Amino acid sequence: MARPIVRWGAALGLGALWWWAVLRLAFVPGAGVLEGAVAAGGWGLSLLPVHCVPRARAAGALAAGRWRAAWRVTTASPPRRSDAGSGPS
């Protein structure tokens, strides 16, 4: 029971801190680096959960141990010749 209360308290406290920083930046002429850092940091953290997914659900992610096989395929390709595609000689 204590964990959800702590989570909600932390979320509300950090949200209030972020809004305080944003409002100070918008309305107080003397706002500075501290408010800007808090506002930018909160905005950056708000983007994080959107882009992070577990590896098993990530599109195009390789399973454990498959990186070596995938790398072998890309490095085993024959090198391109400098005259490839230049037409008849």
mmCIF file of C-alpha atoms in Angstrom:
data_model
loop_
_atom_site.group_PDB
_atom_site.id
_atom_site.type_symbol
_atom_site.label_atom_id
_atom_site.label_comp_id
_atom_site.label_asym_id
_atom_site.label_seq_id
_atom_site.Cartn_x
_atom_site.Cartn_y
_atom_site.Cartn_z
ATOM 1 C CA MET A 1 0.000 0.000 0.000
ATOM 2 C CA ALA A 2 2.888 2.353 0.695
ATOM 3 C CA ARG A 3 4.451 1.972 -2.763
ATOM 4 C CA PRO A 4 1.535 3.465 -4.748
ATOM 5 C CA ILE A 5 1.296 6.340 -2.276
ATOM 6 C CA VAL A 6 5.024 7.066 -2.604
ATOM 7 C CA ARG A 7 4.820 6.869 -6.412
ATOM 8 C CA TRP A 8 1.852 9.219 -6.576
ATOM 9 C CA GLY A 9 3.494 11.603 -4.120
ATOM 10 C CA ALA A 10 6.717 11.647 -6.123
ATOM 11 C CA ALA A 11 4.834 12.156 -9.408
ATOM 12 C CA LEU A 12 2.760 14.998 -7.989
ATOM 13 C CA GLY A 13 5.763 16.626 -6.326
ATOM 14 C CA LEU A 14 7.923 16.464 -9.446
ATOM 15 C CA GLY A 15 5.011 17.639 -11.587
ATOM 16 C CA ALA A 16 4.470 20.622 -9.309
ATOM 17 C CA LEU A 17 8.192 21.425 -9.450
ATOM 18 C CA TRP A 18 8.126 21.283 -13.254
ATOM 19 C CA TRP A 19 5.091 23.570 -13.494
ATOM 20 C CA TRP A 20 6.694 25.986 -11.045
ATOM 21 C CA ALA A 21 9.788 26.181 -13.277
ATOM 22 C CA VAL A 22 7.769 26.633 -16.465
ATOM 23 C CA LEU A 23 5.565 29.338 -14.989
ATOM 24 C CA ARG A 24 8.586 31.184 -13.566
ATOM 25 C CA LEU A 25 10.247 31.092 -16.982
ATOM 26 C CA ALA A 26 7.099 32.451 -18.592
ATOM 27 C CA PHE A 27 6.150 35.194 -16.128
ATOM 28 C CA VAL A 28 9.122 36.205 -13.978
ATOM 29 C CA PRO A 29 11.766 38.363 -15.645
ATOM 30 C CA GLY A 30 14.498 37.186 -13.263
ATOM 31 C CA ALA A 31 14.088 33.463 -13.940
ATOM 32 C CA GLY A 32 17.281 31.794 -14.979
ATOM 33 C CA VAL A 33 19.304 28.671 -15.432
ATOM 34 C CA LEU A 34 17.771 26.631 -12.603
ATOM 35 C CA GLU A 35 14.239 27.017 -13.904
ATOM 36 C CA GLY A 36 15.357 26.334 -17.457
ATOM 37 C CA ALA A 37 17.192 23.162 -16.435
ATOM 38 C CA VAL A 38 14.188 21.868 -14.480
ATOM 39 C CA ALA A 39 11.797 22.642 -17.347
ATOM 40 C CA ALA A 40 14.039 21.110 -20.024
ATOM 41 C CA GLY A 41 14.787 18.048 -17.896
ATOM 42 C CA GLY A 42 11.123 17.402 -17.197
ATOM 43 C CA TRP A 43 10.247 17.777 -20.862
ATOM 44 C CA GLY A 44 13.031 15.385 -21.846
ATOM 45 C CA LEU A 45 11.897 12.802 -19.311
ATOM 46 C CA SER A 46 8.362 13.030 -20.632
ATOM 47 C CA LEU A 47 9.600 11.752 -24.000
ATOM 48 C CA LEU A 48 11.542 8.823 -22.594
ATOM 49 C CA PRO A 49 8.740 6.295 -21.974
ATOM 50 C CA VAL A 50 7.420 6.777 -25.509
ATOM 51 C CA HIS A 51 10.648 5.598 -27.106
ATOM 52 C CA CYS A 52 11.676 2.819 -24.728
ATOM 53 C CA VAL A 53 10.234 -0.650 -25.234
ATOM 54 C CA PRO A 54 11.431 -4.060 -24.073
ATOM 55 C CA ARG A 55 13.826 -5.748 -26.501
ATOM 56 C CA ALA A 56 11.355 -8.565 -27.167
ATOM 57 C CA ARG A 57 8.776 -6.053 -28.483
ATOM 58 C CA ALA A 58 11.159 -3.777 -30.378
ATOM 59 C CA ALA A 59 10.751 -3.824 -34.141
ATOM 60 C CA GLY A 60 13.820 -5.242 -35.846
ATOM 61 C CA ALA A 61 15.577 -6.273 -32.631
ATOM 62 C CA LEU A 62 17.751 -9.356 -32.862
ATOM 63 C CA ALA A 63 17.589 -12.097 -30.261
ATOM 64 C CA ALA A 64 20.545 -12.784 -27.974
ATOM 65 C CA GLY A 65 23.472 -14.225 -29.928
ATOM 66 C CA ARG A 66 22.111 -13.203 -33.347
ATOM 67 C CA TRP A 67 24.259 -10.082 -33.625
ATOM 68 C CA ARG A 68 27.291 -12.182 -34.496
ATOM 69 C CA ALA A 69 25.436 -14.001 -37.259
ATOM 70 C CA ALA A 70 23.997 -10.747 -38.627
ATOM 71 C CA TRP A 71 27.433 -9.136 -38.629
ATOM 72 C CA ARG A 72 28.923 -12.158 -40.414
ATOM 73 C CA VAL A 73 26.366 -11.797 -43.215
ATOM 74 C CA THR A 74 27.102 -8.110 -43.753
ATOM 75 C CA THR A 75 30.886 -8.504 -43.682
ATOM 76 C CA ALA A 76 30.921 -11.625 -45.892
ATOM 77 C CA SER A 77 29.468 -9.776 -48.870
ATOM 78 C CA PRO A 78 31.938 -9.414 -51.733
ATOM 79 C CA PRO A 79 33.478 -5.966 -52.032
ATOM 80 C CA ARG A 80 32.134 -3.712 -54.759
ATOM 81 C CA ARG A 81 34.295 -3.157 -57.771
ATOM 82 C CA SER A 82 35.054 0.392 -58.748
ATOM 83 C CA ASP A 83 33.931 -0.221 -62.339
ATOM 84 C CA ALA A 84 30.635 -1.872 -61.452
ATOM 85 C CA GLY A 85 27.730 -0.442 -63.396
ATOM 86 C CA SER A 86 29.803 1.769 -65.660
ATOM 87 C CA GLY A 87 28.540 0.106 -68.813
ATOM 88 C CA PRO A 88 30.365 -1.714 -71.628
ATOM 89 C CA SER A 89 34.012 -0.938 -72.122
#
